[in-house]
Tab-separated table of C-alpha atoms in Angstrom:
chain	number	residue	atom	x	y	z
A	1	UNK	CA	137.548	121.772	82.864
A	2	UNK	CA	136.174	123.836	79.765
A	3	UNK	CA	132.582	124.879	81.884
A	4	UNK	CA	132.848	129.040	82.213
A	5	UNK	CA	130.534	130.847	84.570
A	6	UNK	CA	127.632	133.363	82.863
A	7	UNK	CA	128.303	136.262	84.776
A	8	UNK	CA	126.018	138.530	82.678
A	9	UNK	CA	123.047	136.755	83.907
A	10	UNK	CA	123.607	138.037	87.450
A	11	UNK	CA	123.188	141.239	89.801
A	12	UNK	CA	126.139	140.473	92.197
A	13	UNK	CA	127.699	137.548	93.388
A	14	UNK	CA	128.064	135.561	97.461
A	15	UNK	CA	130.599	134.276	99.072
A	16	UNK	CA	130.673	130.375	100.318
A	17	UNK	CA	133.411	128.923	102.658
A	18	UNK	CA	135.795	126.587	101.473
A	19	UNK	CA	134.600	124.915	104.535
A	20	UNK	CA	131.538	124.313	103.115
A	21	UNK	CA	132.462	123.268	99.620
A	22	UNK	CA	135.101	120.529	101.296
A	23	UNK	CA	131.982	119.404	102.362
A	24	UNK	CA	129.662	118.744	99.355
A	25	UNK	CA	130.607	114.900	99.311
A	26	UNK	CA	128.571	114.301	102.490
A	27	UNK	CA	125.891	116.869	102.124
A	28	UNK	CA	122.334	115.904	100.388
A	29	UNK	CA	121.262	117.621	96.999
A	30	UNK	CA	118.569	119.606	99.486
A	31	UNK	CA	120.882	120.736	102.014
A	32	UNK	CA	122.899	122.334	99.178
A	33	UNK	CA	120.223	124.467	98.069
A	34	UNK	CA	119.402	125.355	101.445
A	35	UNK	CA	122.958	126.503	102.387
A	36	UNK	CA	122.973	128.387	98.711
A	37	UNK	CA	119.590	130.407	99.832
A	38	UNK	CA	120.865	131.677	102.687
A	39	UNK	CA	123.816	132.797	101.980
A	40	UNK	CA	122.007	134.236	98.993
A	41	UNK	CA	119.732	135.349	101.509
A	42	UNK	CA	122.258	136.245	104.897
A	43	UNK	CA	119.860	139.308	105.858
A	44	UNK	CA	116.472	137.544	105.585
A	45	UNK	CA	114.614	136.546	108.751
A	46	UNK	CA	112.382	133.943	107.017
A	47	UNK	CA	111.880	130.902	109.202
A	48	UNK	CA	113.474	127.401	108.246
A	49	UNK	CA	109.909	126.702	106.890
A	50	UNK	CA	109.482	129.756	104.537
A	51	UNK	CA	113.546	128.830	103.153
A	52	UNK	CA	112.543	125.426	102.812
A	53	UNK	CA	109.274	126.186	101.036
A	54	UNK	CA	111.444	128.637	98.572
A	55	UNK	CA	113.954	126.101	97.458
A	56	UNK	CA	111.416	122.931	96.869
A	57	UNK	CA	111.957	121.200	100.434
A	58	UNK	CA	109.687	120.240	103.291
A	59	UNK	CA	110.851	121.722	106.824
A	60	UNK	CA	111.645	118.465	107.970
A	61	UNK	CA	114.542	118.263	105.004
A	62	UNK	CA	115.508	121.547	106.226
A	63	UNK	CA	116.035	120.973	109.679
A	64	UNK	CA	118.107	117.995	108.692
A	65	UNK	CA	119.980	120.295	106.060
A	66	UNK	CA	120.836	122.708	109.416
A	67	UNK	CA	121.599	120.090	111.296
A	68	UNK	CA	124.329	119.011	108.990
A	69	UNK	CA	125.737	122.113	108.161
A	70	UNK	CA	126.144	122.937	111.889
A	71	UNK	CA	127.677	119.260	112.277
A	72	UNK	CA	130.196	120.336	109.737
A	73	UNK	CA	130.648	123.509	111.242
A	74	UNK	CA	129.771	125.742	108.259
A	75	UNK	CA	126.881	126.765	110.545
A	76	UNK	CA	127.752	127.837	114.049
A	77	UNK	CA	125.891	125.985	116.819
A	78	UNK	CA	124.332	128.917	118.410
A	79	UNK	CA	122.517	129.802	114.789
A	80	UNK	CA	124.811	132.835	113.728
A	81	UNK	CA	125.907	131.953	109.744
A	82	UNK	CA	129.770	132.189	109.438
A	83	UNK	CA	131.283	134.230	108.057
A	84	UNK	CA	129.295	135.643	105.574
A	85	UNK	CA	126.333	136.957	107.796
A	86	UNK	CA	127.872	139.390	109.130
A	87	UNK	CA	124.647	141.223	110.040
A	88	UNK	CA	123.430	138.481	112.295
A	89	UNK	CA	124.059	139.680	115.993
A	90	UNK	CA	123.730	138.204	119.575
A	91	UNK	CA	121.077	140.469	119.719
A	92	UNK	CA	119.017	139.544	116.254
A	93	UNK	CA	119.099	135.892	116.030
A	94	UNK	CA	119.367	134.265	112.490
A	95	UNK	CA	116.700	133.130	110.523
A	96	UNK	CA	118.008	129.785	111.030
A	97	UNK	CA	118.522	130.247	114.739
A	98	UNK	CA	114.289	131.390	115.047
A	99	UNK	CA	112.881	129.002	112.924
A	100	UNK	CA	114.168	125.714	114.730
A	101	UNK	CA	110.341	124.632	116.237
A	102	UNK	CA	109.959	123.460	119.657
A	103	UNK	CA	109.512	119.443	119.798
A	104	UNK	CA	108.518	117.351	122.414
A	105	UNK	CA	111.103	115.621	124.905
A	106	UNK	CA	110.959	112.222	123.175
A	107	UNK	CA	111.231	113.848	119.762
A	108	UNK	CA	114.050	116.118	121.012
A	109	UNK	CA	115.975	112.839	121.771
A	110	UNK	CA	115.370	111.094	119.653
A	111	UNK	CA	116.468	114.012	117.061
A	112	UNK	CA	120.037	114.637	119.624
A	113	UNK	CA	120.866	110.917	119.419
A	114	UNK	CA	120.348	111.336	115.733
A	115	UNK	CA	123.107	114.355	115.573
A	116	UNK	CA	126.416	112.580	115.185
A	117	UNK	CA	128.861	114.372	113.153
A	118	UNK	CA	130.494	112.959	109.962
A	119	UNK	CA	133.542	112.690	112.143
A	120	UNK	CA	131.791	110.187	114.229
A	121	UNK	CA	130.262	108.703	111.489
A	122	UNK	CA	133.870	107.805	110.046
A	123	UNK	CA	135.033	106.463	113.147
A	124	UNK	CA	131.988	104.078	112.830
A	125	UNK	CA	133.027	102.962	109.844
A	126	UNK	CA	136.608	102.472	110.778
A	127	UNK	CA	135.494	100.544	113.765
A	128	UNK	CA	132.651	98.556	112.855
A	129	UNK	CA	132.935	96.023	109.920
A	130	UNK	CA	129.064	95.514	110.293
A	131	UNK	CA	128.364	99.298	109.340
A	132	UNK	CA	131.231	99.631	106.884
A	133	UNK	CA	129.441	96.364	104.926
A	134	UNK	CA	125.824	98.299	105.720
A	135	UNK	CA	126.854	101.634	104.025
A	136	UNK	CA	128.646	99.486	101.291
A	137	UNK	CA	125.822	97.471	100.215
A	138	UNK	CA	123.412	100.261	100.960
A	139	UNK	CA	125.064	102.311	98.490
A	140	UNK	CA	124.702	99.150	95.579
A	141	UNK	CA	120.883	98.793	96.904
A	142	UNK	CA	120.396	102.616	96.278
A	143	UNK	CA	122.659	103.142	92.794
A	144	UNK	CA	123.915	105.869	94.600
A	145	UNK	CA	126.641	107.327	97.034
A	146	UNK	CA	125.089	107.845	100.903
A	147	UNK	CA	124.565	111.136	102.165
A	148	UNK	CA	125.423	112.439	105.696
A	149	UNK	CA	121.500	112.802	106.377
A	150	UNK	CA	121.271	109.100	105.067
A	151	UNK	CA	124.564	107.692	106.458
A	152	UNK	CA	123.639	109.189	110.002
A	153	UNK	CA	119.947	107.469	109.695
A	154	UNK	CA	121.072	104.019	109.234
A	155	UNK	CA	123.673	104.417	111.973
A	156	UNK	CA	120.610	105.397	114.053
A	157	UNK	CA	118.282	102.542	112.868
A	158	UNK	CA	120.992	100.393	113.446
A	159	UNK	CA	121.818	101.108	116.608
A	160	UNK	CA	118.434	102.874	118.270
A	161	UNK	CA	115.994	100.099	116.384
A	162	UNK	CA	118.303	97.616	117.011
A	163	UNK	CA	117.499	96.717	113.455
A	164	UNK	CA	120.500	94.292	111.878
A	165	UNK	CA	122.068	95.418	108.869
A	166	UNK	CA	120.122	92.114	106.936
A	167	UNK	CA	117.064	92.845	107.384
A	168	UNK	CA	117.679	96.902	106.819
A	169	UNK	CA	118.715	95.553	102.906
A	170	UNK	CA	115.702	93.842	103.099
A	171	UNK	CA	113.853	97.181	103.586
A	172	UNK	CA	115.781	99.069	101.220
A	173	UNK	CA	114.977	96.598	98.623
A	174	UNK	CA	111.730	96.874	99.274
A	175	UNK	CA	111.419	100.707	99.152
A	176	UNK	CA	113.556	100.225	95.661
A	177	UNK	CA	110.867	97.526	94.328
A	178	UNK	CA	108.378	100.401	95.252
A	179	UNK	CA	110.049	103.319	93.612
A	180	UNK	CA	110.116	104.795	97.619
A	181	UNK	CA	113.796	104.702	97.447
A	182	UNK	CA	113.844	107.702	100.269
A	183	UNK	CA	115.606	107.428	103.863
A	184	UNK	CA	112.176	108.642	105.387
A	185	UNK	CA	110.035	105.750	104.005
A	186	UNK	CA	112.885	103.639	104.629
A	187	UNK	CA	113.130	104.663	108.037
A	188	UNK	CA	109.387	104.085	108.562
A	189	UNK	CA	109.285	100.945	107.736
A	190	UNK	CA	112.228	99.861	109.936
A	191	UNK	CA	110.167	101.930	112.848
A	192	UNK	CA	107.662	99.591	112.742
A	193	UNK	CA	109.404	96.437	112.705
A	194	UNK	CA	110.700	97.608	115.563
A	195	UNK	CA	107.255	97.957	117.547
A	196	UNK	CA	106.315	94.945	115.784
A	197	UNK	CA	109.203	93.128	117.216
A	198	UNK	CA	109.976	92.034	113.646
A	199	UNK	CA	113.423	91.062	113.999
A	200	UNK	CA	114.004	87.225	111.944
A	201	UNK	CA	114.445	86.790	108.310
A	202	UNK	CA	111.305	84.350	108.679
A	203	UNK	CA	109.778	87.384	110.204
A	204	UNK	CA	110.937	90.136	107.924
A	205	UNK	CA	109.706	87.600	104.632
A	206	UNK	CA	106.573	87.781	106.097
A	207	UNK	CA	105.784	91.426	106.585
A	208	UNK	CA	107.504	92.032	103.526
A	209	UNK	CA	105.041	89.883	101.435
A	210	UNK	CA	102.239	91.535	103.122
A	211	UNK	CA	103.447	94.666	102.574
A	212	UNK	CA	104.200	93.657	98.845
A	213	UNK	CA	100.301	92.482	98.852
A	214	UNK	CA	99.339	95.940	100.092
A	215	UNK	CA	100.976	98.145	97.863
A	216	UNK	CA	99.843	96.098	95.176
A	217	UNK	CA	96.182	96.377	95.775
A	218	UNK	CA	96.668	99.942	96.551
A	219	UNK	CA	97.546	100.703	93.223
A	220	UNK	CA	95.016	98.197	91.649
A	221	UNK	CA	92.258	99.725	93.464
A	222	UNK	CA	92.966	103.441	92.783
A	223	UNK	CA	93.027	102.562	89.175
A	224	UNK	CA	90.031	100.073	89.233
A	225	UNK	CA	87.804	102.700	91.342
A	226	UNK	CA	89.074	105.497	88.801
A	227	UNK	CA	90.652	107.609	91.680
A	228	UNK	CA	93.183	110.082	90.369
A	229	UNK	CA	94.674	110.706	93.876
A	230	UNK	CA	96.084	108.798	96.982
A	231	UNK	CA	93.937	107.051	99.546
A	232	UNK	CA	93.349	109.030	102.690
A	233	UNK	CA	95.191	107.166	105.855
A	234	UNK	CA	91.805	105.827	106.589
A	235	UNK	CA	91.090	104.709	103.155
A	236	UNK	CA	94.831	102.843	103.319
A	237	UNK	CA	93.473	100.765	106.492
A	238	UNK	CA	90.561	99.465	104.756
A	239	UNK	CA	92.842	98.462	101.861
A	240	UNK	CA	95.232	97.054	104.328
A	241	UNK	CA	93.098	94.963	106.062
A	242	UNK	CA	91.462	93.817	102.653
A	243	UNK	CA	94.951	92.570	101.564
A	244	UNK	CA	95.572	91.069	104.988
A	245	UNK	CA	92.091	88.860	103.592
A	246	UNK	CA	93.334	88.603	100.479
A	247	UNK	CA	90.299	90.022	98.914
A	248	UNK	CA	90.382	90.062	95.428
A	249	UNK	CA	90.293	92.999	93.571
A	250	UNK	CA	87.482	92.005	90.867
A	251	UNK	CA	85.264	91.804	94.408
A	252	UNK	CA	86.529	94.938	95.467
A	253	UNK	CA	85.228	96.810	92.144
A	254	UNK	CA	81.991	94.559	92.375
A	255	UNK	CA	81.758	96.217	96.115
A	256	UNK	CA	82.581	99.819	94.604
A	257	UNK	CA	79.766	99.145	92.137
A	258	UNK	CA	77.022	98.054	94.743
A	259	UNK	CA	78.449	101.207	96.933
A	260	UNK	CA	78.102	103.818	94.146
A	261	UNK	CA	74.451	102.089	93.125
A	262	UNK	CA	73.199	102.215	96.844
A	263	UNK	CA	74.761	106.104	98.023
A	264	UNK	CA	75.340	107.223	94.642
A	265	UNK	CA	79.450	108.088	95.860
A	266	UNK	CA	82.667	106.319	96.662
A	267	UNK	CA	82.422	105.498	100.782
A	268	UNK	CA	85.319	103.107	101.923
A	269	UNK	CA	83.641	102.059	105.183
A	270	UNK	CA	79.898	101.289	102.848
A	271	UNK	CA	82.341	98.963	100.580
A	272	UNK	CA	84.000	97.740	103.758
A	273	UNK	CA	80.773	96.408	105.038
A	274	UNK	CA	80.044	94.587	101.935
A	275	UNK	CA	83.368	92.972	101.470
A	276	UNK	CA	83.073	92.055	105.264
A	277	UNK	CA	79.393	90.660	104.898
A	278	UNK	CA	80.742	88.421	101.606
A	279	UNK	CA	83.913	87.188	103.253
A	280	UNK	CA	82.154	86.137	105.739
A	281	UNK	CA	79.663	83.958	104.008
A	282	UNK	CA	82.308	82.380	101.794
A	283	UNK	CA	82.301	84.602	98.982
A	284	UNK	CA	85.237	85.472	97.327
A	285	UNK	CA	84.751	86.479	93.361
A	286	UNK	CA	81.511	88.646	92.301
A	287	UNK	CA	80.382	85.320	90.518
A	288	UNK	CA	79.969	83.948	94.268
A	289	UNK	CA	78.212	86.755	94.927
A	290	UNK	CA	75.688	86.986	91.618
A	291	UNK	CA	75.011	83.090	92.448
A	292	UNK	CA	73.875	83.790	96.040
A	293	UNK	CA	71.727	86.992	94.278
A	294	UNK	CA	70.087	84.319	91.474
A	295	UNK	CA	68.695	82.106	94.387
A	296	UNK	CA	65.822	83.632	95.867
A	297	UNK	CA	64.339	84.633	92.996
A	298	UNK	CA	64.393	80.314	91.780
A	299	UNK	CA	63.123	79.868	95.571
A	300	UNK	CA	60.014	82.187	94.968
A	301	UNK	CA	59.577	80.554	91.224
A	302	UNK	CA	59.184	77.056	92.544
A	303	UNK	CA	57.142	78.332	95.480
A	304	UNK	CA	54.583	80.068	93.344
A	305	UNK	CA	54.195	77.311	90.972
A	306	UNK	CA	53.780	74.701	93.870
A	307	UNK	CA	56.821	72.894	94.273
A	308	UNK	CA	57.635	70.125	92.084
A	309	UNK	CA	53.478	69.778	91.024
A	310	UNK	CA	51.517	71.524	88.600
A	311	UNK	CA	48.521	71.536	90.368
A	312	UNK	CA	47.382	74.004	93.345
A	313	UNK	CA	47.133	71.761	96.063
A	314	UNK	CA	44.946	74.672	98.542
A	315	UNK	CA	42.648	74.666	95.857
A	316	UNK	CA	42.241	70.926	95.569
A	317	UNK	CA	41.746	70.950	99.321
A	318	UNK	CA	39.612	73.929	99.405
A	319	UNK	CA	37.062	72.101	96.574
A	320	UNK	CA	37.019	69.251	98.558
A	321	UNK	CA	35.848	71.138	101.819
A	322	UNK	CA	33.443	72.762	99.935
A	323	UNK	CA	32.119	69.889	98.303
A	324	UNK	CA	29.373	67.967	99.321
A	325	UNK	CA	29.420	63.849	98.124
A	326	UNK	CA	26.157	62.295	97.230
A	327	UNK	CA	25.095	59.042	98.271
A	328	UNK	CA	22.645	56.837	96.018
């Protein structure tokens, strides 16, 4: 190896365990810049939020980058950093050790049956030609090697979810197809299959092509509507359920156009109740809808003129009332 280290560009240098670097097969690209800020960082008493926020990393990531490093045992248990914080005491507990936040009972076990150690995880895979195959084709679904954090989670939907290894490559293609290749999304998908009760192929096809629809017109209407963000969680319902319709889009920016022209903004539930009142009366492209518009205005012409004559007929009966016939 030719690489050489730029030592003039640095103040001092830290220590890291061997421990920890016989570990960097397993560990996630975030829990490695965790574990490098604090022992950067072995005096600081910012909480796991504050480290997380300093590296790039949400606090969730960071409690999962803890968790693994204490799996591993680079990280004792109790929160004190070994060895190299050798300023935490049992009577100042470690940044890491303060900033865990308290969780409700279901969440804290759901998040203990998560914590199986890559020890475990190995005998899993050494046991279990199902998982060994799961983490396998995972891996060639992904275009990359698992991480504990991801290896860990699909043990967990696998076993807790009771989802089959199938249908989780279903999901992970799915995420892939959506450039939302991430264990979270993935895992959120496979946590509503399971309150679904989404658990055939013939099943799984179907949610999948819904879900396909969805994120489709998602896109379509953010760029249609000219919406340079993402759609609120209430915004994504009404889209949603529009796909679940199979509204099409060209109605949807006819709807946006009516909206704007009526409230003068962009209002989801105003659009909602114009899609609603269309697809309910059989309209399904904005020529449907300028048809039904053209109508009354040809009823009113054919009224005013009389109907098919082009005489008044209340004038012809009003002459005649009026009109007194002489007799010779």
């Amino acid at each position: 190896m030719n690489y050489k280290i730029n030592w003039n560009g640095s103040d001092g240098v830290f220590a890291v365990p061997d421990l920890a670097a016989d570990c960097l097969k397993l560990a996630s690209g975030k829990a490695v810049k965790l574990l490098l800020y604090i022992l950067k960082n072995k005096a600081s008493n910012e909480t796991l939020a504050e480290m997380g926020k300093a590296v790039g990393i949400t606090e969730e990531d960071a409690e999962d980058a803890i968790s693994y490093w204490q799996q591993v045992g680079v990280i004792l248990a109790d929160g004190g950093l070994s060895p190299v914080s050798q300023t935490v005491t049992a009577d100042t507990p470690s940044a890491a050790a303060k900033a865990v936040p308290e969780v409700s009972a279901p969440r804290a076990r759901e998040k203990a049956a998560k914590m199986i150690s890559p020890s475990e995880i190995s005998e899993r895979v050494e046991s279990s030609e199902e998982i060994k195959f799961l983490f396998s084709a995972a891996e060639a679904t992904l275009g990359k090697v698992l991480t504990y954090t991801e290896q860990r989670t699909l043990i967990w939907m696998h076993d807790y979810y009771g989802t089959a290894s199938d249908l989780l490559l279903m999901i992970m293609d799915f995420a892939v197809s959506q450039n939302k290749a991430s264990i979270g999304f993935i895992e959120k998908i496979a946590s509503g299959w399971h309150e679904s009760g989404i658990v055939t192929h013939e099943q799984a096809e179907r949610e999948i092509l819904r879900m396909q629809n969805y994120y489709s017109l998602s896109g379509q209407v953010c760029t249609r509507l000219g919406l340079e963000r993402t759609l609120t969680p209430t915004e994504q319902k009404f889209v949603s359920d529009w796909a679940a319709k199979n509204i099409d889009i060209d109605l949807i920016a006819y709807a946006y156009e009516k909206t704007v022209d009526a409230i003068g903004k962009v209002k989801f539930s105003y659009m909602n109740k114009i899609l609603l009142d269309w697809y309910g009366k059989g309209f399904f492209t904005p020529a449907d809808v300028k048809k039904s518009e053209k109508k009354p205005a040809a009823a009113d012409k054919v009224q005013k003129s009389g109907g098919e004559h082009s005489y008044n007929l209340d004038l012809l009966v009003e002459h005649a009332m009026n009109t007194v016939p002489e007799f010779k």
